[in-house]
Coordinates of C-alpha atoms and ligand atoms in Angstrom, one line a residue:
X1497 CA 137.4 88.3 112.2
X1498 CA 135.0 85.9 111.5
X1499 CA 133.4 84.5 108.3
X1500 CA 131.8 86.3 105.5
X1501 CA 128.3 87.0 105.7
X1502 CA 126.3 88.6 102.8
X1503 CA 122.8 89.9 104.0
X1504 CA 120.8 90.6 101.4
X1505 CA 118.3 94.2 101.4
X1506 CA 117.9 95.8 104.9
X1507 CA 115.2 94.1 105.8
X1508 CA 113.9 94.5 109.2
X1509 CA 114.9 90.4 109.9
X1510 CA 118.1 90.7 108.3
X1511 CA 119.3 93.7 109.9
X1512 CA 118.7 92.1 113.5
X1513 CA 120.5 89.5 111.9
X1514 CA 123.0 91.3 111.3
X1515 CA 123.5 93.2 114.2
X1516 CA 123.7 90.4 116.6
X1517 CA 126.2 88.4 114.3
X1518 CA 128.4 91.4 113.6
X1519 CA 128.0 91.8 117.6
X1520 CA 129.6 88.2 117.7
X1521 CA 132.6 89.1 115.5
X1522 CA 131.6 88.3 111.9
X1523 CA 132.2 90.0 109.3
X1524 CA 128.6 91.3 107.9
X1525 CA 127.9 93.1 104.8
X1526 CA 124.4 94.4 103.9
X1527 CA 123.6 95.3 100.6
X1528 CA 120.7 98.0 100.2
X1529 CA 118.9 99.2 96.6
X1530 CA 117.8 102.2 98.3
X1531 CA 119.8 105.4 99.7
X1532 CA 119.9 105.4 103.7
X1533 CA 116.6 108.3 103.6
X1534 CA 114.5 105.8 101.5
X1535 CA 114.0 103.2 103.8
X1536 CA 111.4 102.5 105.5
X1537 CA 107.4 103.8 104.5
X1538 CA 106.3 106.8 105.4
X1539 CA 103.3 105.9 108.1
X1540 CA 102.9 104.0 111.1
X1541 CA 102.7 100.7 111.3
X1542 CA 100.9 98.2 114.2
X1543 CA 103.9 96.4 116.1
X1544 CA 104.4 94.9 119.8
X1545 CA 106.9 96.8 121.9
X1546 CA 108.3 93.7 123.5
X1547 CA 110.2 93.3 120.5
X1548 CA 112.9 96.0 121.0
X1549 CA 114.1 94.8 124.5
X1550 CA 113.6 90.9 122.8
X1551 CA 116.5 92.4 120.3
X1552 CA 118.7 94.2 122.6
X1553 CA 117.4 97.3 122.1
X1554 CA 116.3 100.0 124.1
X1555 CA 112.4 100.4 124.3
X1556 CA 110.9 103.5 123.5
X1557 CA 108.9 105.2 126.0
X1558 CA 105.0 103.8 125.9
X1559 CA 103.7 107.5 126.9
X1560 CA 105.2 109.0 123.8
X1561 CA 103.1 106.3 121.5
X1562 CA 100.0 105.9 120.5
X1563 CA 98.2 102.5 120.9
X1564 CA 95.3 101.2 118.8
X1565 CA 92.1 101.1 120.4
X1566 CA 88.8 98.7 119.5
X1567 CA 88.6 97.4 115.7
X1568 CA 85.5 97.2 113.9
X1569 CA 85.4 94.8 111.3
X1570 CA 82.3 95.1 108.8
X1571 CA 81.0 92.2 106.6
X1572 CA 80.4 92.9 102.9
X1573 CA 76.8 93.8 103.7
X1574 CA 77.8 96.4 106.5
X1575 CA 75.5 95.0 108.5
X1576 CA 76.5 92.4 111.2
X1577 CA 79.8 94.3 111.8
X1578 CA 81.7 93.1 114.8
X1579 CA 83.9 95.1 117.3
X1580 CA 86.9 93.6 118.8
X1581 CA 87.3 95.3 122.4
X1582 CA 91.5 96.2 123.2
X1583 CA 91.1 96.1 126.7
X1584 CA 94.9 98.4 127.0
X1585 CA 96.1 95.6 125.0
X1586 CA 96.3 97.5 121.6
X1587 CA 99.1 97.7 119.6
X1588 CA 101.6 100.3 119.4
X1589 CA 101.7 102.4 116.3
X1590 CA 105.5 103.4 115.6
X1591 CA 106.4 105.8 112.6
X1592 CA 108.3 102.9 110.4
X1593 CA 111.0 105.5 109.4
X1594 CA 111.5 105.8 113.4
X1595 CA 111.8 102.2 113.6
X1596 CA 114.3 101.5 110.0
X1597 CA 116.0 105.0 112.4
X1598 CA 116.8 102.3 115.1
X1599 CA 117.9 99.0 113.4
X1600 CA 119.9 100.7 111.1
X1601 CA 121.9 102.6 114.0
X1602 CA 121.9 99.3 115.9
X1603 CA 123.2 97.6 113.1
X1604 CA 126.2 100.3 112.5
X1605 CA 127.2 100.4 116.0
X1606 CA 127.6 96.4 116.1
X1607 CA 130.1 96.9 112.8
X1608 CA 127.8 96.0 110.3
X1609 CA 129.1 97.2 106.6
X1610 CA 125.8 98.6 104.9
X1611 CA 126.2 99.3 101.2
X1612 CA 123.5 101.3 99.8
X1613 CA 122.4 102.0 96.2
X1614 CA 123.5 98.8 95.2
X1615 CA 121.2 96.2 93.8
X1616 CA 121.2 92.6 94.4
X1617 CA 120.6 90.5 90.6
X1618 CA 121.2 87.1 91.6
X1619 CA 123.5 84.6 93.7
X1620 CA 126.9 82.9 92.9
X1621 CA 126.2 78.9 93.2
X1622 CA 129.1 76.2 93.5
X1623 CA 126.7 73.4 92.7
X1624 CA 124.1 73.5 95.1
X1625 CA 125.9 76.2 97.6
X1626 CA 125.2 79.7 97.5
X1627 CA 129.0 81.2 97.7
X1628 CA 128.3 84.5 97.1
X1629 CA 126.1 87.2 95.4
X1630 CA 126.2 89.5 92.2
X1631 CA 125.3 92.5 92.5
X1632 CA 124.8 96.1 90.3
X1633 CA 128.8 96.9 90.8
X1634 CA 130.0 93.1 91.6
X1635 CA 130.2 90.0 92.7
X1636 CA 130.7 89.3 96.4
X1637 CA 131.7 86.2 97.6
X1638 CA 130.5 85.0 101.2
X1639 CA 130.6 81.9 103.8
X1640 CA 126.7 82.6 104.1
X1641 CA 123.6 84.6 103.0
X1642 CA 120.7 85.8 104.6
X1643 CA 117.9 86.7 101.9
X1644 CA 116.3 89.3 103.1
X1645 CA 114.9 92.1 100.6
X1646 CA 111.4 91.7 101.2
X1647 CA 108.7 89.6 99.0
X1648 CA 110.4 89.8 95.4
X1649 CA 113.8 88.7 96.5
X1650 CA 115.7 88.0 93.3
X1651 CA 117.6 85.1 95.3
X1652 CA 114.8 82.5 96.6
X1653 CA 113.1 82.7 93.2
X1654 CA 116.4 81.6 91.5
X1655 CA 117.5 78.9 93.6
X1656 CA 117.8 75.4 92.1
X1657 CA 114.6 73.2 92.5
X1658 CA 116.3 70.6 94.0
X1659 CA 117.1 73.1 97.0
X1660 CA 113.5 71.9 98.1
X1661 CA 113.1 76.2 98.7
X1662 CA 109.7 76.8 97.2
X1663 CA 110.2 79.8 94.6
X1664 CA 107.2 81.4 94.1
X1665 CA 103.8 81.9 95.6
X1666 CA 100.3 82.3 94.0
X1667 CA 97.2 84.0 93.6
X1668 CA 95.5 84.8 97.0
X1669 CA 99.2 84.6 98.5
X1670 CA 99.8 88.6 98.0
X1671 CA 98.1 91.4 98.9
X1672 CA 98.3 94.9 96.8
X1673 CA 98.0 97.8 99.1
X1674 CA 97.7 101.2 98.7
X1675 CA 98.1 103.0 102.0
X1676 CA 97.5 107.2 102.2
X1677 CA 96.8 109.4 104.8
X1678 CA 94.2 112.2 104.3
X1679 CA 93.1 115.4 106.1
X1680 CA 90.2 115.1 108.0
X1681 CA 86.4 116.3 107.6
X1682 CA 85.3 117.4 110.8
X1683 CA 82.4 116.4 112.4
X1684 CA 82.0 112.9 110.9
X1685 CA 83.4 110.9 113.7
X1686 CA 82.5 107.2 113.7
X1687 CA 82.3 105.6 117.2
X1688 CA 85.0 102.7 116.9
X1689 CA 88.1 105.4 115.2
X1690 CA 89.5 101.6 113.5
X1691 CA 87.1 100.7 111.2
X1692 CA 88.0 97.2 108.9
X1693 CA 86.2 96.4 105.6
X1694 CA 86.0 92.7 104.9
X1695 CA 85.5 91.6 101.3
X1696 CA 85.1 95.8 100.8
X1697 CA 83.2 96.6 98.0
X1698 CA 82.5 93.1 97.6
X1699 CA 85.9 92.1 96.3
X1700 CA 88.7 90.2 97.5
X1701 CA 90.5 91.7 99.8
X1702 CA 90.2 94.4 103.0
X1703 CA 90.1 97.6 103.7
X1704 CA 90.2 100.1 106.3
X1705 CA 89.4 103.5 107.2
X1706 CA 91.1 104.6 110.6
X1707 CA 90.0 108.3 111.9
X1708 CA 92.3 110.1 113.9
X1709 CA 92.6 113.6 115.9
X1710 CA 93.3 115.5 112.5
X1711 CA 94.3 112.7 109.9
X1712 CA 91.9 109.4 108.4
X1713 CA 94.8 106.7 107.5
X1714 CA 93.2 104.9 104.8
X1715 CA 94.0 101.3 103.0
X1716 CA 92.4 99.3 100.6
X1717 CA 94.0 96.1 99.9
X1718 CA 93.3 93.6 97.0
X1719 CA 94.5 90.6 95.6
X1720 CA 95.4 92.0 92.3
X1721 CA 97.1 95.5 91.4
X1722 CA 94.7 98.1 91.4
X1723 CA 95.4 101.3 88.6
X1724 CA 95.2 105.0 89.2
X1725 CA 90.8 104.9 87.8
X1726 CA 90.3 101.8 90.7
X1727 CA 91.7 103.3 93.2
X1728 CA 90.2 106.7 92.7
X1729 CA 86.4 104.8 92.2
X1730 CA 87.1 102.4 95.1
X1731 CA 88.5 106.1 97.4
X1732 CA 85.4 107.8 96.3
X1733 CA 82.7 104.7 97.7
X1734 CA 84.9 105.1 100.6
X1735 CA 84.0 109.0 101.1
X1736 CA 80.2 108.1 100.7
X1737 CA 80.1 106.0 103.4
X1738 CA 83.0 107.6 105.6
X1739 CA 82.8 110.9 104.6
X1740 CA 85.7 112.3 107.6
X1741 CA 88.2 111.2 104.5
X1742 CA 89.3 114.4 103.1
X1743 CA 90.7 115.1 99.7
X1744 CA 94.3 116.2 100.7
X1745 CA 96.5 113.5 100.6
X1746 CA 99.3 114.1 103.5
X1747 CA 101.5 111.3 103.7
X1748 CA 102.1 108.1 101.9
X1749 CA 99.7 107.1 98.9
X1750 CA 101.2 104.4 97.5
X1751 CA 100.8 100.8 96.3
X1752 CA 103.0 98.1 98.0
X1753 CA 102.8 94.2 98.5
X1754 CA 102.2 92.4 101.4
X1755 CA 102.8 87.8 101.5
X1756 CA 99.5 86.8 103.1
X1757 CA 100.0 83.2 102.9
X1758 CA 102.1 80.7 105.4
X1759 CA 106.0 80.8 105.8
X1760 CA 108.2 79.2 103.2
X1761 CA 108.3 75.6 104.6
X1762 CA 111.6 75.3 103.8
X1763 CA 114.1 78.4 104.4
X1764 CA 116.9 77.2 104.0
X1765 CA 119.9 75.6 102.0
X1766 CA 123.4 75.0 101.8
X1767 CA 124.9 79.1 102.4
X1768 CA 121.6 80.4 102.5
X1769 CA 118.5 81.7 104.7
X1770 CA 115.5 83.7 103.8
X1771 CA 114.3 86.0 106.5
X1772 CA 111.5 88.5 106.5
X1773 CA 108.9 89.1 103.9
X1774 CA 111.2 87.0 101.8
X1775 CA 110.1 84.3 104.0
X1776 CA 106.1 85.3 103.8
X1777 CA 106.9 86.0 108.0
X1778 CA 103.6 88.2 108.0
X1779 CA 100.2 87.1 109.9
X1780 CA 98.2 86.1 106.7
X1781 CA 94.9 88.0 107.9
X1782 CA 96.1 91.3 109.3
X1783 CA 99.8 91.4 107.0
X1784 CA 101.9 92.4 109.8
X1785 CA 105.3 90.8 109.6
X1786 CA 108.0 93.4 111.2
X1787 CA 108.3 91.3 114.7
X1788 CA 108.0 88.0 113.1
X1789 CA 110.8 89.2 110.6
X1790 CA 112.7 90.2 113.7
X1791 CA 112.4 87.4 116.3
X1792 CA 113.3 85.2 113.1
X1793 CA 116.2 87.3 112.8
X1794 CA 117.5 87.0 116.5
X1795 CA 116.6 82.6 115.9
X1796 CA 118.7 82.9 112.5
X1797 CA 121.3 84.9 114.0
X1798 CA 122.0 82.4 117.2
X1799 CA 121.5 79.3 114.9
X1800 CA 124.4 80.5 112.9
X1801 CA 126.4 81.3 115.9
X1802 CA 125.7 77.8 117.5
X1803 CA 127.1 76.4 113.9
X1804 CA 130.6 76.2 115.2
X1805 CA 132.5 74.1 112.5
X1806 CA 131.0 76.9 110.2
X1807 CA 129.4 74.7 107.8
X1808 CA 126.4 76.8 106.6
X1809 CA 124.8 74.1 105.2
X1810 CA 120.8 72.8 105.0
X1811 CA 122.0 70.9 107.7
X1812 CA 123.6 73.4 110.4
X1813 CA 121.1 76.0 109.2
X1814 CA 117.4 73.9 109.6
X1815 CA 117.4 74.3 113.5
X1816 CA 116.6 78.1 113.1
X1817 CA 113.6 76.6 110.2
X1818 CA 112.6 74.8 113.0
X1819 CA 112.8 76.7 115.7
X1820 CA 110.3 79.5 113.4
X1821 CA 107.4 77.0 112.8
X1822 CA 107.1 75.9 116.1
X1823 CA 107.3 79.0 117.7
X1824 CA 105.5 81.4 115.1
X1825 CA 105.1 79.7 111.3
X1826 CA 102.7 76.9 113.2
X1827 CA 100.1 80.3 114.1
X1828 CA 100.3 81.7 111.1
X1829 CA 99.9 78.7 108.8
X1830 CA 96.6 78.1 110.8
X1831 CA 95.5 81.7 110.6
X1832 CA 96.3 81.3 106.8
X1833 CA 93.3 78.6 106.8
X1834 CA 90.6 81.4 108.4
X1835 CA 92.2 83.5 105.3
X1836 CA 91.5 81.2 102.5
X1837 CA 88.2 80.3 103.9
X1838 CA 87.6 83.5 103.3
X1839 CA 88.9 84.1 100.1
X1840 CA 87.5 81.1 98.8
X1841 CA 83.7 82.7 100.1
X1842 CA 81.5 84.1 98.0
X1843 CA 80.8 87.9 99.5
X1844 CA 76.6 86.2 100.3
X1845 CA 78.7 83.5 101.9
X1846 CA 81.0 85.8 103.9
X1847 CA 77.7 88.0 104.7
X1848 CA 76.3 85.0 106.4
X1849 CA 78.8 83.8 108.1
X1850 CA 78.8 87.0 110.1
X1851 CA 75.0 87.0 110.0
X1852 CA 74.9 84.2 111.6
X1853 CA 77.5 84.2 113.8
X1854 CA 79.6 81.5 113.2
X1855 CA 82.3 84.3 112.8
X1856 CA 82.6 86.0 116.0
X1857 CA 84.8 88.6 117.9
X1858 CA 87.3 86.1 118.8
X1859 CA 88.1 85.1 115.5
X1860 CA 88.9 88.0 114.3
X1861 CA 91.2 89.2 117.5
X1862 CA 94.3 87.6 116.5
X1863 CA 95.7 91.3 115.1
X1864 CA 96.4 92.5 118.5
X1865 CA 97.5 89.4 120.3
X1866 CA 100.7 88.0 120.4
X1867 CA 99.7 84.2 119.9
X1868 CA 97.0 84.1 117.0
X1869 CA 95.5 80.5 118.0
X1870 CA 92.5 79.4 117.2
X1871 CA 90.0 77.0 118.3
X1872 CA 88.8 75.5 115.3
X1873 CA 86.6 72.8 116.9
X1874 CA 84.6 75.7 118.3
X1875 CA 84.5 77.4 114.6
X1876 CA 83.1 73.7 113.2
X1877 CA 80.4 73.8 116.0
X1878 CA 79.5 76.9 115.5
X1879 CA 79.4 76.7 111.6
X1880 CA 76.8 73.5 112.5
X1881 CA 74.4 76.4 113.3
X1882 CA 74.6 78.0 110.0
X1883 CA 72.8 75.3 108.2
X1884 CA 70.7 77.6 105.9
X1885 CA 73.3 77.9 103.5
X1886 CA 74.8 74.7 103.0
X1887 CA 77.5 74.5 100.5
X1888 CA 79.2 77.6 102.2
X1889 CA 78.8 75.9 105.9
X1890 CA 80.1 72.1 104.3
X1891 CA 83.1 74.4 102.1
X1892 CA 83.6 76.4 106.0
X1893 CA 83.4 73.5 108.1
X1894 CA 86.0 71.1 105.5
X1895 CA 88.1 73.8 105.5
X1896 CA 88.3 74.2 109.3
X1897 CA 88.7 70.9 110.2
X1898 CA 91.6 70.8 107.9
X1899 CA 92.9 73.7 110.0
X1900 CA 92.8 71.4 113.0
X1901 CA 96.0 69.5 111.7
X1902 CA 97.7 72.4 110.2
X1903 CA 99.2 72.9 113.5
X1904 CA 99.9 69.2 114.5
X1905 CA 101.6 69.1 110.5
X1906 CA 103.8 72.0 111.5
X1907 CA 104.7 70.6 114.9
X1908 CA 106.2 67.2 113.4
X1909 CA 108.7 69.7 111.3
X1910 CA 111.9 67.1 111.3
X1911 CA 114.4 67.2 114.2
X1912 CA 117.1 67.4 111.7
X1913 CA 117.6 67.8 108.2
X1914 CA 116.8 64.3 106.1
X1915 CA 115.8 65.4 102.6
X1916 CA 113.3 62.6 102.7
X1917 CA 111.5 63.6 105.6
X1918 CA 111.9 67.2 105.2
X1919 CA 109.9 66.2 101.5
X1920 CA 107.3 64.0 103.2
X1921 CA 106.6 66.9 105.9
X1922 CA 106.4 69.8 103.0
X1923 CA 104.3 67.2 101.1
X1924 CA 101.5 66.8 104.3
X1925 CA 101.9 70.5 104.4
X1926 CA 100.3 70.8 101.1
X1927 CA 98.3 68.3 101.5
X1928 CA 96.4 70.4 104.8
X1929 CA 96.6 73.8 103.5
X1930 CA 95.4 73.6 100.0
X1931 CA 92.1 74.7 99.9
X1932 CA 92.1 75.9 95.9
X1933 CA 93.0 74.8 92.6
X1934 CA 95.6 77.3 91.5
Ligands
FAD968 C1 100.7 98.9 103.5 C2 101.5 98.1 104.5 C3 101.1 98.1 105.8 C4 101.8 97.3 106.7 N1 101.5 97.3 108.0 C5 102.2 96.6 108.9 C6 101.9 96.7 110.3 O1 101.1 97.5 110.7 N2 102.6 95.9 111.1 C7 103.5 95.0 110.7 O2 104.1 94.3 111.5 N3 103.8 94.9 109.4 C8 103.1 95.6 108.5 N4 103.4 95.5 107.1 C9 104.3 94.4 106.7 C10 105.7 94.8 106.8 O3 106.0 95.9 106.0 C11 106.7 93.6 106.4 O4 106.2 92.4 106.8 C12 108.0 93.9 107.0 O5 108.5 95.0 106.4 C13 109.0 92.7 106.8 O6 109.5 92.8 105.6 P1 111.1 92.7 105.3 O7 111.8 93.5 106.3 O8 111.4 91.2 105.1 O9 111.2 93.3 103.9 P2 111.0 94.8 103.4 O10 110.4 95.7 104.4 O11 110.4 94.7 102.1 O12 112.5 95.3 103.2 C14 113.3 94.7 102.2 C15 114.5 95.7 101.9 O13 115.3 95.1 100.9 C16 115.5 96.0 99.8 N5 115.6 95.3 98.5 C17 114.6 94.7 97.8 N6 115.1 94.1 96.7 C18 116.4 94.4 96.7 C19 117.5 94.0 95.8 N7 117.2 93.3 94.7 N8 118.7 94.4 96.1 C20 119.0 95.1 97.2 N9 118.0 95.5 98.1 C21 116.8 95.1 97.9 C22 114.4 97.0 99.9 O14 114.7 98.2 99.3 C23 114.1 97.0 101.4 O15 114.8 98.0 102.0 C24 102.8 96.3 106.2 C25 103.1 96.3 104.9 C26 102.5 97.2 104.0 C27 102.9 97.2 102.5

């Protein structure tokens, strides 16, 4: 049997993970807060299908799911709104309970221990190694941990500073969103069925009202907590202007958070990994993490494997932080730039920079595309035509040429672990993604 290894929440990341080290003859334990039936929300979520064979796993059949179609996104205004064509290149909606059905199953047939009902408080530290974790019932020791229970993790937020593991994130960084589906009002279809609400109501965040044969899935997402009164005004506004919501709620209604922001620069330290939503894996505009979380979980899992002395350490463990940002962290930190541009907007600003234009289909197509580049050269030229309102265009066009280097930042991520240069690159990080005073 091989080493020890703790995984932390069953995280869609951390059960892949799992599975695949289990697979290579360690010994894996996953600790879960929730009972088995628990996991996983109850709706349908937006994910590429490539991912199950990527893991292993067998894909489900593509005639028995449905895929999105066209996305309209509306400015706060409602007036310039701007549809985003699928071209049979929509994502795949998959029931998320369907999905926890599968990686759990995986996970058990590859010999993975899961533990449920047992909470995860904090980690056991030898100096600056994480040798174990304490949970509800007791402490566990293990050779390595993989920290992934989703945004709130108890263990990145209480690792030592001087692991260089940033602990916390910050306003604009997470999303509150309360997700229902309703019955549906007949005759009030809209011609695009995905309908997206930028800056909805004129406050920070999105929404979206999705119309289906007999169901409306709606969200409404903000950047701070919204009580019972809010959400019931802000569902109400929705009903005037897409009146097909019913009043039934049928599934979900709930309010959950979602990292919009760039990954955690660094992931890792001596016996640890974060992995997931722990990580802030998600696409900061659209919020969709699950395949990020998993293709990080297949790149942690071989890193870990290819560590044959068994060291666990910063060291042996930064090729799978590496290997992330150059193949997905790199996207999203740029993405994140579009995000905070936006955020940073006034709702007359955001209004003109659809009115205008200088926001245009293809910016807003990263949700359904596997690589989410973007030309931001293009996005400075075209802000140049916006020059009616200049402190928005100058604020838009600083921002987006500070997007230009996020990628080239994220591509000089160190070869190998040196503290200093792992602090100078977190540092230019900073330095190219800070567009607000916190
Ligand atoms: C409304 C909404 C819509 C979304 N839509 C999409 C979408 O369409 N497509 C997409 O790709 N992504 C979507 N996401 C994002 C997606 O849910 C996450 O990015 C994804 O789940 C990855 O998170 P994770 O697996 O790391 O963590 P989680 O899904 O949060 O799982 C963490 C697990 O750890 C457990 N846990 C937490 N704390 C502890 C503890 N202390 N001890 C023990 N266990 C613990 C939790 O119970 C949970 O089971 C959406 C999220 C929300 C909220």
């Amino acid at each position: 049997m091989g080493k020890k290894i703790v995984v932390a929440g069953a995280g869609h990341g951390g059960l892949i993970a799992a599975a695949k080290l289990a697979q290579a003859g360690y010994d894996v334990t996953v600790y879960e807060r929730k009972i088995k039936s628990e996991l996983g929300y109850d709706w349908e979520d937006a994910i590429n299908l490539h991912i199950f064979a990527e893991c292993g796993l067998e894909t489900p059949d593509p005639e028995k799911i449905e895929f999105n179609g066209d996305m309209k996104y509306y400015n706060p205004n409602l007036k310039a709104p701007l549809v985003v064509y699928a071209n049979g290149k929509g994502s795949a909606m998959f029931e998320r309970k369907a999905l926890y059905a599968i990686l759990l199953d995986n996970a058990e047939k590859s010999g993975v221990k899961i533990i449920y009902s047992t909470e995860i408080l904090g980690h056991v530290m030898d100096g600056l190694r994480v040798v174990g974790i304490r949970t509800s019932d007791a402490v566990v020791n293990a050779h390595r941990e993989i920290d992934s229970p989703g945004l709130n993790t108890p263990l990145r937020s209480r690792l030592p500073v001087c692991c260089n593991v940033d602990r916390d994130y910050g306003y604009g960084e997470c999303f509150y969103a309360y997700r229902a589906y309703f019955d549906k009002v007949p005759g009030h279809d809209p011609d695009v069925s995905y309908e997206i609400f930028l800056m909805h109501q004129g406050e920070r965040g999105i929404s979206w009202v999705v119309t289906k044969d007999s169901y409306v899935d709606v969200l409404i997402g903000r950047m701070a907590p919204m009580n019972k009164q809010k959400l019931a005004k802000t569902l109400d506004e929705m009903r005037a202007f897409s009146p097909q919501i019913g009043e039934t709620l049928l599934r979900g209604g709930t309010q959950e958070q979602i990292p919009v922001r760039r990954p955690l620069s660094v992931m890792v330290c001596d016996g640890y990994a974060a992995v997931g939503d722990a990580a802030y894996m998600t696409e900061p505009m659209s919020g969709s993490g699950i395949c990020a979380s998993m293709r990080a979980g297949l790149i942690l899992a071989e890193t870990v494997i290819e560590d044959t002395e068994e060291q666990y350490s910063k060291e042996t463990l930064w090729p799978y932080n590496r290997k992330y940002m150059l193949h997905f962290g790199k996207n999203f930190a740029s993405i994140d730039i579009l995000k905070n541009v936006l955020l940073c907007t006034e709702v007359e600003g955001v209004n003109f920079l659809f009115d205008k234009g200088i926001i245009t289909e293809n910016d807003m197509s990263f949700g359904g595309k596997g690589d989410s580049a973007m030309a931001f050269s293009d996005l400075v030229a075209r802000a140049a035509r916006g020059i009616g309102n200049l402190p928005v265009l100058l604020r838009t066009a600083g921002a987006l040429s500070k997007g230009d280097n996020v990628k080239k930042v994220y591509e000089g991520i160190p070869e190998t672990y040196d503290e200093k240069a792992v602090l100078k690159w977190k540092a230019e990080i900073m330095e190219n993604t800070t567009l607000m005073q916190r």
